Short mmCIF file of N, CA and C in Angstrom, two decimals:
data_model
loop_
_atom_site.label_atom_id
_atom_site.label_comp_id
_atom_site.label_asym_id
_atom_site.label_seq_id
_atom_site.Cartn_x
_atom_site.Cartn_y
_atom_site.Cartn_z
N MET A 1 12.59 -11.21 -10.80
CA MET A 1 11.42 -10.83 -9.86
C MET A 1 10.42 -10.10 -10.62
N ASP A 2 9.01 -10.26 -10.65
CA ASP A 2 8.09 -9.65 -11.37
C ASP A 2 7.63 -8.57 -10.46
N TYR A 3 7.22 -7.39 -11.10
CA TYR A 3 6.86 -6.21 -10.69
C TYR A 3 5.57 -5.76 -11.10
N MET A 4 4.62 -4.76 -10.21
CA MET A 4 3.47 -4.13 -10.72
C MET A 4 3.54 -2.88 -10.49
N THR A 5 2.64 -2.00 -11.15
CA THR A 5 2.50 -0.53 -11.07
C THR A 5 1.97 -0.13 -9.98
N LEU A 6 1.85 1.14 -9.89
CA LEU A 6 0.88 1.70 -8.79
C LEU A 6 -0.77 1.30 -8.97
N LYS A 7 -0.98 1.37 -10.05
CA LYS A 7 -2.25 1.21 -10.31
C LYS A 7 -2.71 -0.44 -10.14
N GLU A 8 -1.89 -1.34 -10.59
CA GLU A 8 -2.17 -2.63 -10.36
C GLU A 8 -2.25 -2.88 -8.83
N ALA A 9 -1.24 -2.20 -8.00
CA ALA A 9 -1.07 -2.59 -6.41
C ALA A 9 -2.49 -1.81 -6.06
N SER A 10 -2.93 -0.78 -6.19
CA SER A 10 -4.30 0.00 -6.00
C SER A 10 -5.48 -1.06 -6.02
N GLU A 11 -5.45 -1.59 -7.18
CA GLU A 11 -6.67 -2.52 -7.58
C GLU A 11 -6.51 -4.03 -6.81
N LYS A 12 -5.37 -4.36 -6.58
CA LYS A 12 -5.08 -5.65 -5.79
C LYS A 12 -5.57 -5.31 -4.54
N TRP A 13 -5.05 -4.13 -3.83
CA TRP A 13 -5.33 -3.94 -2.37
C TRP A 13 -6.58 -3.19 -2.08
N GLY A 14 -7.32 -2.72 -3.17
CA GLY A 14 -8.35 -2.00 -2.97
C GLY A 14 -8.30 -0.71 -2.13
N ILE A 15 -7.25 0.26 -2.70
CA ILE A 15 -7.08 1.64 -2.38
C ILE A 15 -6.57 2.33 -3.28
N LEU A 16 -6.59 3.62 -3.17
CA LEU A 16 -6.27 4.53 -4.30
C LEU A 16 -4.80 4.47 -4.47
N SER A 17 -4.48 4.56 -5.81
CA SER A 17 -3.05 4.54 -6.25
C SER A 17 -2.21 5.73 -5.50
N ARG A 18 -2.83 6.77 -5.19
CA ARG A 18 -2.21 7.81 -4.43
C ARG A 18 -1.84 7.31 -3.09
N GLN A 19 -2.47 6.63 -2.39
CA GLN A 19 -2.16 5.88 -1.15
C GLN A 19 -0.80 4.80 -1.18
N VAL A 20 -0.92 4.14 -2.23
CA VAL A 20 0.31 3.29 -2.68
C VAL A 20 1.38 4.07 -2.85
N ASN A 21 1.07 5.25 -3.48
CA ASN A 21 2.49 6.02 -3.90
C ASN A 21 3.04 6.63 -2.42
N TYR A 22 2.30 7.01 -1.50
CA TYR A 22 2.51 7.39 -0.14
C TYR A 22 3.50 6.28 0.50
N TYR A 23 2.96 5.37 0.58
CA TYR A 23 3.63 3.79 0.85
C TYR A 23 4.87 3.74 0.33
N CYS A 24 4.97 3.69 -0.74
CA CYS A 24 6.52 3.56 -1.60
C CYS A 24 7.40 4.83 -1.06
N VAL A 25 6.82 5.99 -0.99
CA VAL A 25 7.86 7.23 -0.72
C VAL A 25 8.11 7.11 0.62
N GLU A 26 7.30 6.40 1.60
CA GLU A 26 7.72 6.34 2.94
C GLU A 26 8.51 5.12 3.25
N ASP A 27 8.69 4.43 2.29
CA ASP A 27 9.58 3.07 2.28
C ASP A 27 8.86 1.93 3.15
N ARG A 28 7.62 1.96 2.95
CA ARG A 28 6.88 0.91 3.72
C ARG A 28 6.49 -0.19 2.96
N ILE A 29 6.91 -0.28 1.53
CA ILE A 29 6.72 -1.21 0.95
C ILE A 29 8.04 -2.05 0.49
N PRO A 30 8.38 -3.04 1.19
CA PRO A 30 9.84 -3.67 0.85
C PRO A 30 9.92 -4.15 -0.72
N GLY A 31 10.87 -3.80 -1.17
CA GLY A 31 11.51 -4.00 -2.49
C GLY A 31 10.94 -3.05 -3.55
N ALA A 32 10.06 -2.03 -3.17
CA ALA A 32 9.67 -1.01 -4.35
C ALA A 32 10.85 -0.16 -4.58
N VAL A 33 10.87 0.13 -5.84
CA VAL A 33 11.76 0.82 -6.45
C VAL A 33 11.29 1.71 -7.54
N LYS A 34 12.00 2.95 -7.53
CA LYS A 34 11.46 4.04 -8.54
C LYS A 34 12.58 4.14 -9.69
N ILE A 35 12.15 3.91 -11.02
CA ILE A 35 12.80 3.76 -12.01
C ILE A 35 12.23 4.69 -13.08
N ALA A 36 12.84 5.70 -13.44
CA ALA A 36 12.59 6.56 -14.46
C ALA A 36 11.16 7.35 -14.08
N GLY A 37 11.22 7.58 -12.92
CA GLY A 37 9.92 8.16 -12.33
C GLY A 37 8.59 7.43 -12.06
N VAL A 38 8.98 5.92 -12.27
CA VAL A 38 7.70 5.13 -12.18
C VAL A 38 8.07 4.12 -10.99
N TRP A 39 7.07 3.94 -10.05
CA TRP A 39 7.23 2.96 -8.89
C TRP A 39 7.05 1.57 -9.39
N LEU A 40 7.81 0.78 -9.04
CA LEU A 40 7.65 -0.87 -9.38
C LEU A 40 7.61 -1.45 -8.06
N ILE A 41 6.63 -2.09 -7.80
CA ILE A 41 6.35 -3.00 -6.62
C ILE A 41 6.17 -4.41 -6.85
N PRO A 42 7.13 -5.26 -6.02
CA PRO A 42 7.01 -6.49 -6.29
C PRO A 42 5.62 -7.07 -6.21
N LYS A 43 5.37 -8.29 -7.14
CA LYS A 43 4.12 -8.73 -7.07
C LYS A 43 3.71 -9.40 -5.97
N ASP A 44 4.65 -9.95 -5.24
CA ASP A 44 4.37 -10.70 -3.74
C ASP A 44 4.34 -9.75 -2.83
N ALA A 45 4.36 -8.32 -2.84
CA ALA A 45 4.36 -7.38 -1.64
C ALA A 45 3.23 -7.43 -0.95
N GLU A 46 3.29 -7.46 0.27
CA GLU A 46 1.84 -7.28 1.22
C GLU A 46 1.73 -5.73 1.23
N LYS A 47 0.21 -5.58 1.47
CA LYS A 47 -0.25 -4.26 1.67
C LYS A 47 0.33 -3.63 3.07
N ALA A 48 0.97 -2.53 3.00
CA ALA A 48 1.56 -1.95 4.35
C ALA A 48 0.22 -1.60 5.17
N ILE A 49 0.59 -1.91 6.44
CA ILE A 49 -0.46 -1.30 7.49
C ILE A 49 -0.63 0.11 7.68
N ASP A 50 -1.96 0.19 7.52
CA ASP A 50 -2.54 1.80 7.73
C ASP A 50 -2.27 2.21 9.23
N GLU A 51 -1.26 2.92 9.58
CA GLU A 51 -1.08 3.23 10.91
C GLU A 51 -1.98 4.24 11.52
N ARG A 52 -2.96 4.86 10.69
CA ARG A 52 -3.94 5.78 11.31
C ARG A 52 -4.95 5.13 11.98
N ARG A 53 -5.25 3.77 11.64
CA ARG A 53 -6.26 3.06 12.33
C ARG A 53 -5.48 2.35 13.76
N LYS A 54 -6.09 2.78 14.71
CA LYS A 54 -5.56 2.31 16.09
C LYS A 54 -6.44 1.27 16.82
N VAL A 55 -7.83 1.55 16.48
CA VAL A 55 -8.69 0.49 17.00
C VAL A 55 -9.41 -0.43 16.05
N ASP A 56 -9.43 -1.75 16.26
CA ASP A 56 -9.75 -2.73 15.51
C ASP A 56 -11.27 -2.49 15.24
N ARG A 57 -11.64 -2.40 13.87
CA ARG A 57 -13.20 -2.25 13.62
C ARG A 57 -14.24 -3.22 14.47
N ASP A 58 -13.75 -4.30 14.47
CA ASP A 58 -14.53 -5.26 15.31
C ASP A 58 -14.87 -4.89 16.80
N LEU A 59 -13.80 -4.57 17.42
CA LEU A 59 -14.03 -3.99 18.76
C LEU A 59 -14.94 -2.78 18.87
N LYS A 60 -14.62 -2.04 17.90
CA LYS A 60 -15.26 -0.54 17.84
C LYS A 60 -16.99 -0.86 17.57
N ASN A 61 -17.24 -1.89 16.79
CA ASN A 61 -18.55 -2.26 16.49
C ASN A 61 -19.23 -2.91 17.65
N ASP A 62 -18.45 -3.68 18.56
CA ASP A 62 -19.12 -4.28 19.74
C ASP A 62 -19.67 -3.63 20.73
N CYS A 63 -19.14 -2.36 20.89
CA CYS A 63 -19.38 -1.37 21.96
C CYS A 63 -20.79 -0.71 21.94
#
């Protein structure tokens, strides 16, 4: 299995590497492992859903 770093994942998903780190710590990215202090994320992993967003942006803009 191929892995990517926090930085690579953050660039792929368009978020900060710190947010990717939070997702890893909270076990929200399946297959992510921490080896020697470095998080390795499967290249085929999907971005975790941001649970802070409860309302879809499109619905919010229609109002």
